[in-house]
Short mmCIF file of C-alpha atoms and ligand atoms in Angstrom, two decimals:
data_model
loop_
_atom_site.label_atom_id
_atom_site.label_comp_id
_atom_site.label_asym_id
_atom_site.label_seq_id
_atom_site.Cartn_x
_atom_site.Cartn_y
_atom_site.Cartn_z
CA UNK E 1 0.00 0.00 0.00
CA UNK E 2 1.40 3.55 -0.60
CA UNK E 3 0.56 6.20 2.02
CA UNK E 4 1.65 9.94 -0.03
CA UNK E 5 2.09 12.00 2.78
CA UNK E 6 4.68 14.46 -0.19
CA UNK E 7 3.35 17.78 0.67
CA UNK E 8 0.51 19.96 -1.47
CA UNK E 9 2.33 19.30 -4.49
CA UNK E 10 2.26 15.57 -4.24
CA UNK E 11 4.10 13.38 -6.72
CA UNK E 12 2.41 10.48 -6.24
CA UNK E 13 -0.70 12.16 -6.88
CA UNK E 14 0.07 14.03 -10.11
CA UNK E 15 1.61 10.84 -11.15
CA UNK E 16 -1.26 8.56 -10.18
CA UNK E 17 -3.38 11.60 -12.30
CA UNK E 18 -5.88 12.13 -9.14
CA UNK E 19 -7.72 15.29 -9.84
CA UNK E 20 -7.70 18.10 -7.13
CA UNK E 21 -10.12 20.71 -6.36
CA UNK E 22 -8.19 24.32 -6.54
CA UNK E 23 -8.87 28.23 -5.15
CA UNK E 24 -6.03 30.40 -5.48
CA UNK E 25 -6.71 32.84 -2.91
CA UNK E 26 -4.17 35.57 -4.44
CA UNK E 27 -2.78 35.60 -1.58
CA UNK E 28 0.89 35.48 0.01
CA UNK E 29 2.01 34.58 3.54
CA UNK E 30 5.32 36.15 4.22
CA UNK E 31 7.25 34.09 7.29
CA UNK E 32 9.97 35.00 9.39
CA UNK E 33 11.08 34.56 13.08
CA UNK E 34 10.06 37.90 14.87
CA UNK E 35 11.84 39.04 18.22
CA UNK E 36 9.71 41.21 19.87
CA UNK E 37 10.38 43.56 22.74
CA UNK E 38 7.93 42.55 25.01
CA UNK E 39 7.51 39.08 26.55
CA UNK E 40 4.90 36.85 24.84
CA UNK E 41 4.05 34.89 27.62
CA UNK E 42 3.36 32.42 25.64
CA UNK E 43 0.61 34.13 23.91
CA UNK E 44 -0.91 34.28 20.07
CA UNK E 45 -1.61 37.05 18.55
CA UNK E 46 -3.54 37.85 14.70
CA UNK E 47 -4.65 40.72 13.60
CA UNK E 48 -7.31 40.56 10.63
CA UNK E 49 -6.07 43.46 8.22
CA UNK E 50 -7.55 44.48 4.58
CA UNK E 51 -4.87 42.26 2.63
CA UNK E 52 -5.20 39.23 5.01
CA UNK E 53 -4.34 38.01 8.79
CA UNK E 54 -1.22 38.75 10.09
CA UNK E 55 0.10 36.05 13.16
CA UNK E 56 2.98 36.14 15.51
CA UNK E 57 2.77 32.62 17.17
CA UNK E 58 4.66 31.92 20.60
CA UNK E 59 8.67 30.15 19.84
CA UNK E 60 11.53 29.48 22.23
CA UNK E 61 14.00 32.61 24.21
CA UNK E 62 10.61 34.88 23.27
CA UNK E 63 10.79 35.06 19.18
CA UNK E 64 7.50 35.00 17.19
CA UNK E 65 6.50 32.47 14.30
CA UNK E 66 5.58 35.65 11.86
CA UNK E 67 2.98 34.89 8.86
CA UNK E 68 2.36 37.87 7.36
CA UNK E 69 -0.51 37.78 4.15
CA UNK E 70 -0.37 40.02 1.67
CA UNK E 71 -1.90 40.24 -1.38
CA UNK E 72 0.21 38.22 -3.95
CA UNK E 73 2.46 40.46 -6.08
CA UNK E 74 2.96 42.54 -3.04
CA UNK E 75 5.18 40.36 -0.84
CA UNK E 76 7.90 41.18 -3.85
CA UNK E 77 8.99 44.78 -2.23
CA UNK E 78 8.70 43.42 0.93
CA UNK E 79 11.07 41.00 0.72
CA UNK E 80 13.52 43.11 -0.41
CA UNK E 81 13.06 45.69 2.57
CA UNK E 82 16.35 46.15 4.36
CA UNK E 83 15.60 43.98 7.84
CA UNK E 84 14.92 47.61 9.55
CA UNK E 85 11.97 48.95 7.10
CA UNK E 86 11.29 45.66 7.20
CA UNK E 87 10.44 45.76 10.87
CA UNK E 88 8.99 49.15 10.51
CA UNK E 89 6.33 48.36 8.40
CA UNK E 90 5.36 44.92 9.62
CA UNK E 91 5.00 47.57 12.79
CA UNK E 92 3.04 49.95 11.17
CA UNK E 93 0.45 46.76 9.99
CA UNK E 94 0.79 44.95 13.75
CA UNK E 95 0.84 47.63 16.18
CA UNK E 96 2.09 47.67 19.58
CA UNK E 97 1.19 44.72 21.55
CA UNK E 98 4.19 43.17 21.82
CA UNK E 99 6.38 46.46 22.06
CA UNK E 100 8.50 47.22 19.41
CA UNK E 101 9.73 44.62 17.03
CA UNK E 102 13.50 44.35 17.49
CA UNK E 103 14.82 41.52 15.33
CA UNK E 104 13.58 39.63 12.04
CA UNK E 105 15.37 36.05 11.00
CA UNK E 106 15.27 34.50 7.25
CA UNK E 107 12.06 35.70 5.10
CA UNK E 108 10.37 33.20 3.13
CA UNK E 109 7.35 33.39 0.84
CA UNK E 110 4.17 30.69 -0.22
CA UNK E 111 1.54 31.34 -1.94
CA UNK E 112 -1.83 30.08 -0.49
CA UNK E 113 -4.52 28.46 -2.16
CA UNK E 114 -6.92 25.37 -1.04
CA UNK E 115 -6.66 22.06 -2.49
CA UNK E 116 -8.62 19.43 -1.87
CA UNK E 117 -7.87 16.12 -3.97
CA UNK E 118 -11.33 14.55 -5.42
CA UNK E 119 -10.43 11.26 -4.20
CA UNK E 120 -7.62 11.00 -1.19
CA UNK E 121 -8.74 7.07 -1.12
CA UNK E 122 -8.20 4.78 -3.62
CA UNK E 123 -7.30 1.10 -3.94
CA UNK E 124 -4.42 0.64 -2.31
CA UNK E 125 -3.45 4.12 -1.93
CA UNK E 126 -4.14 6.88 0.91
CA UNK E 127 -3.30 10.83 0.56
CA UNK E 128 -2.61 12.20 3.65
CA UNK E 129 -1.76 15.50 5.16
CA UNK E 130 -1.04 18.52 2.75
CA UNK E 131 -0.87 15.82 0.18
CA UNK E 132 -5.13 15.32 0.21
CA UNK E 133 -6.05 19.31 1.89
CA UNK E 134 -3.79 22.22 1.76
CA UNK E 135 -5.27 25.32 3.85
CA UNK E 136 -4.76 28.87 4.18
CA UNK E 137 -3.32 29.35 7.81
CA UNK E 138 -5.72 31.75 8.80
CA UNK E 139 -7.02 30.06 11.45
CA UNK E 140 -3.59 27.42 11.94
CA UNK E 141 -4.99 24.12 11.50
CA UNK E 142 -3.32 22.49 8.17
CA UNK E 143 -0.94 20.80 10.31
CA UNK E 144 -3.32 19.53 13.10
CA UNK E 145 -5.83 17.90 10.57
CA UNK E 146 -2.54 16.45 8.89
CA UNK E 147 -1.63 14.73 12.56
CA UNK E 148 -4.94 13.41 13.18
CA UNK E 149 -5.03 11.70 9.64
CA UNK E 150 -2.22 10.20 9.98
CA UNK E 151 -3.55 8.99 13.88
CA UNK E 152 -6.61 7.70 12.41
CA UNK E 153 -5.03 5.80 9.67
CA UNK E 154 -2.66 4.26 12.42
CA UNK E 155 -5.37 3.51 14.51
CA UNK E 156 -7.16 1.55 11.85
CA UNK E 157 -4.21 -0.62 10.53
CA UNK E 158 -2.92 -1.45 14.47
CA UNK E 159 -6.36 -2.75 15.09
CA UNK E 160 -6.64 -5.27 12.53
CA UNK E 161 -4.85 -8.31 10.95
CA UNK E 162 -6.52 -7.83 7.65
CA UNK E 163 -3.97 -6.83 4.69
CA UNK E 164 -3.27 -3.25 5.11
CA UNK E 165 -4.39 -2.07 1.84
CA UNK E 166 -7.94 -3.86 2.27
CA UNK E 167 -10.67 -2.01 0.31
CA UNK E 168 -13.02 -1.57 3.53
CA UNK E 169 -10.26 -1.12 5.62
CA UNK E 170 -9.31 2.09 3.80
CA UNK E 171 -12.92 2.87 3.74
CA UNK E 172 -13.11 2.87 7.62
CA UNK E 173 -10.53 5.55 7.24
CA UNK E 174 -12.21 8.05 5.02
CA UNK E 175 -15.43 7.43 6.63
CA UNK E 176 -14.39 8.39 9.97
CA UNK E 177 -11.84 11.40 8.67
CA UNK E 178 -14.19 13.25 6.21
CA UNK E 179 -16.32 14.73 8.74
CA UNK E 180 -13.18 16.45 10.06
CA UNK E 181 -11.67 17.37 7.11
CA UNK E 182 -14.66 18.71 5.53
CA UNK E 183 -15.60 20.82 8.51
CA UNK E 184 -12.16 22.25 8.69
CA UNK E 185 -12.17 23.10 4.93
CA UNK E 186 -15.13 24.73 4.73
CA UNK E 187 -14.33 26.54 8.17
CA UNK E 188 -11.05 27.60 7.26
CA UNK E 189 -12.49 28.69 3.53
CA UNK E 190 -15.12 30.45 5.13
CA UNK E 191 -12.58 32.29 7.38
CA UNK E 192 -10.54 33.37 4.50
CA UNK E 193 -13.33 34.99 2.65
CA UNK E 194 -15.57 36.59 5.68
CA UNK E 195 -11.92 38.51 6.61
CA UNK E 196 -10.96 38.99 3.09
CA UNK E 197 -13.82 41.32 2.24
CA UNK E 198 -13.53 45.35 2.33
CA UNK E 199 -17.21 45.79 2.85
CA UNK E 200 -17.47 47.95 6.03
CA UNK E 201 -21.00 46.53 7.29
CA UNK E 202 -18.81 43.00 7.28
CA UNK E 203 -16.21 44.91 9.02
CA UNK E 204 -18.58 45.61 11.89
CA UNK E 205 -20.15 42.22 11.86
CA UNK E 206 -16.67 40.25 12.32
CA UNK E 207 -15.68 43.04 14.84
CA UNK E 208 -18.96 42.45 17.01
CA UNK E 209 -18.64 38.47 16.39
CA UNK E 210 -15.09 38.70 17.31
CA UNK E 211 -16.12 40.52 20.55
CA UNK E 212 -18.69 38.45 21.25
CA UNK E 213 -16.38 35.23 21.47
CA UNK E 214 -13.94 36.71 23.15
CA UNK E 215 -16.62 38.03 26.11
CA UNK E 216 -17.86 34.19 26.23
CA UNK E 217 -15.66 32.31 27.21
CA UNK E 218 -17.66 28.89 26.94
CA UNK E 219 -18.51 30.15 23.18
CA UNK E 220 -14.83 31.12 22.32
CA UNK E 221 -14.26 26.97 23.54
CA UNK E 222 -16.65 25.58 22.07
CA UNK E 223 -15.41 27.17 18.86
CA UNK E 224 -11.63 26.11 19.26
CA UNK E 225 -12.86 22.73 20.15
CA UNK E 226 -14.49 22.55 16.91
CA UNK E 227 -11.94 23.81 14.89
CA UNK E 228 -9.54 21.86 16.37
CA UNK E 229 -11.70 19.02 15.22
CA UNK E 230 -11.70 17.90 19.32
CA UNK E 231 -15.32 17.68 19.26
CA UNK E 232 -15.43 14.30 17.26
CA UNK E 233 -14.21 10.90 17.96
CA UNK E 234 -10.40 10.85 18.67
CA UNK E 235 -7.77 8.46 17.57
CA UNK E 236 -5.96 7.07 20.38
CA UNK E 237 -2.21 8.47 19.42
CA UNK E 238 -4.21 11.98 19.30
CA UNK E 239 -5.52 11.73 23.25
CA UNK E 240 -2.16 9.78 24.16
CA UNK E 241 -2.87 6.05 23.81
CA UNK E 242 -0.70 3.97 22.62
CA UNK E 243 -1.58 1.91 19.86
C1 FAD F 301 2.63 30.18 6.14
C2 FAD F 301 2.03 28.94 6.73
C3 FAD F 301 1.73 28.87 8.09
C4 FAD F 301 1.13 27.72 8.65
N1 FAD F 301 0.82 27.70 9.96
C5 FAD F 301 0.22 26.60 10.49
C6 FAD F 301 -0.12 26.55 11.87
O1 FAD F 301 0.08 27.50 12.62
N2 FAD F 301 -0.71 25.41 12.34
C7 FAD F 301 -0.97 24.35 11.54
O2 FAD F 301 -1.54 23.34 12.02
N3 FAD F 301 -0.64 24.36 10.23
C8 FAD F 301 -0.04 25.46 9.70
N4 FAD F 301 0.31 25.48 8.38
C9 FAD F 301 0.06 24.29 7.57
C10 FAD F 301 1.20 23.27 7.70
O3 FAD F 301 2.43 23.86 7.36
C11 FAD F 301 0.91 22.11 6.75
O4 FAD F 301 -0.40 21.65 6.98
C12 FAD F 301 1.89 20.96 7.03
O5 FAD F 301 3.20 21.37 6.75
C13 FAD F 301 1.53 19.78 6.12
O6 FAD F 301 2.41 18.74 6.42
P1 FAD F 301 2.66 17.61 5.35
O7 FAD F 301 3.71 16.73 5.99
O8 FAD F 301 1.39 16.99 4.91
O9 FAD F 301 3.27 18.34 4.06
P2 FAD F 301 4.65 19.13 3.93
O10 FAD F 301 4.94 19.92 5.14
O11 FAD F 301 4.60 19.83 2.61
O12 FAD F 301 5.73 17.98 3.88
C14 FAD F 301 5.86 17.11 2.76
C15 FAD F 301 7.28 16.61 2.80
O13 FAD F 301 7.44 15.60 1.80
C16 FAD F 301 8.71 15.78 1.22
N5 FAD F 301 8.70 15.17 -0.11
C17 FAD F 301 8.00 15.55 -1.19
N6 FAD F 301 8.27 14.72 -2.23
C18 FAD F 301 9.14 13.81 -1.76
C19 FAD F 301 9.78 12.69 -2.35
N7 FAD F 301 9.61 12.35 -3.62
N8 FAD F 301 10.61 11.96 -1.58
C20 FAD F 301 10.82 12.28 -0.27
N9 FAD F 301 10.23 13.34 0.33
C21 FAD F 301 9.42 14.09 -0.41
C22 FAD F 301 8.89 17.29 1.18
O14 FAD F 301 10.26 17.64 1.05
C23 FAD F 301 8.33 17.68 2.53
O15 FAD F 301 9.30 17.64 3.54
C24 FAD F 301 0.87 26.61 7.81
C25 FAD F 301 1.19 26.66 6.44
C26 FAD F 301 1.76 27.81 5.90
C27 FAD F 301 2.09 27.86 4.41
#
């Protein structure tokens, strides 16, 4: 059996000629490793501006995972900023919450689109990770829907003795991770475009929804809980089992 877990531009699946389901969302995220005055306390921060989120994500001796979006065709200049107008303008877009940002590490650039291949099962064959679903990162989950295919898959080969590349075997697995994926697709997709869009009576919606949430705290859970795809059935590597 052949698991492709080789990234959004898969080999094996160009090569196998699986078709994929593709939005560019002319859009750019811009990463770096940020050092920021002011401790993060292991906090995360994203700020929803009119070319896309921008995220400074909690690392080791206080730096920041940056990803900056911009609209694609812009992140050109920026790259080539000297590392202080660099700074000064990812400042100007973030603010001041963390204090001033000091330091900025290697820039790199990807440009983000969702994929979704038609069929990530076939006979003999599984797609897994960025290799069946790439996301836009706007709400961070493209990894964590990666881990808990690849839990789920595990999970259904260590509890058999069948042949691992069994038909319903493999259709155990997509029955029990399309729920998941789906929801965080279409969540993630529906992110992208609800803080994507200039219209200012959206503006005040997402600003009143956002305030909302972050006044409830059972609310704000329940919503990371589903996101985070926690609110379905969980493969034992994902709550610490051993298979
Ligand atoms: C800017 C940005 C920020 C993100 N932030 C988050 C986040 O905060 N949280 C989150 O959950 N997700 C995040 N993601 C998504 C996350 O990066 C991806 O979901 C994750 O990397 C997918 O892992 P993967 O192993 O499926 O694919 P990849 O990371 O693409 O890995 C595939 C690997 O396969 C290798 N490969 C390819 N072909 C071959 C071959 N022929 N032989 C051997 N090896 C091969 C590649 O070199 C690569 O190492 C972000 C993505 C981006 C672009």
């Amino acid at each position: 059996m052949i698991v492709a877990a080789d990234g959004g531009n898969s080999t094996i699946r160009r090569l196998l000629g699986l078709g994929a389901l593709e939005a560019d969302y002319q859009q750019t995220a811009i990463t770096a490793n940020i050092t920021p005055e002011r401790q993060h306390q292991g906090r995360a921060f994203e700020r929803f501006t009119d070319s896309g989120p921008i995220a400074l994500l909690p690392m080791s001796d206080n730096r920041c995972s940056l990803v900056w979006t911009v609209k694609t065709g812009d992140e050109i200049d920026i790259l080539e900023l000297s590392d202080q107008d660099f700074l000064a303008q990812l400042q100007d877009r973030f603010g001041y919450r963390l204090g001033k940002l000091m330091q900025v590490g290697q820039r790199n650039s990807y440009p983000l689109k969702l994929m979704q291949a038609d069929q990530a099962v076939q006979q003999r064959i599984v797609l897994i990770g960025n290799a069946a679903h790439s996301l836009h990162p706007i709400a961070g989950q493209g990894f964590n829907l990666g881990l808990r295919d690849v839990a789920a898959l595990a999970d259904v080969l260590a509890t058999t003795n069948k042949d691992c590349g069994d038909a319903q075997l493999l259709h155990d697995y997509k029955q029990w991770r399309q729920q998941d994926q789906d929801n965080v697709i279409n969540t993630t997709d529906a992110l992208v475009k609800l803080f994507s869009n200039n219209n200012p009576l959206l503006g005040h919606i997402r600003g009143a929804g956002l305030t909302v949430m972050d006044a409830i705290p059972p609310a704000k859970h329940w919503l990371a809980q589903k996101s985070m795809g926690l609110a379905r059935k969980q493969p034992r590597l994902g709550r610490g089992i051993a298979l």
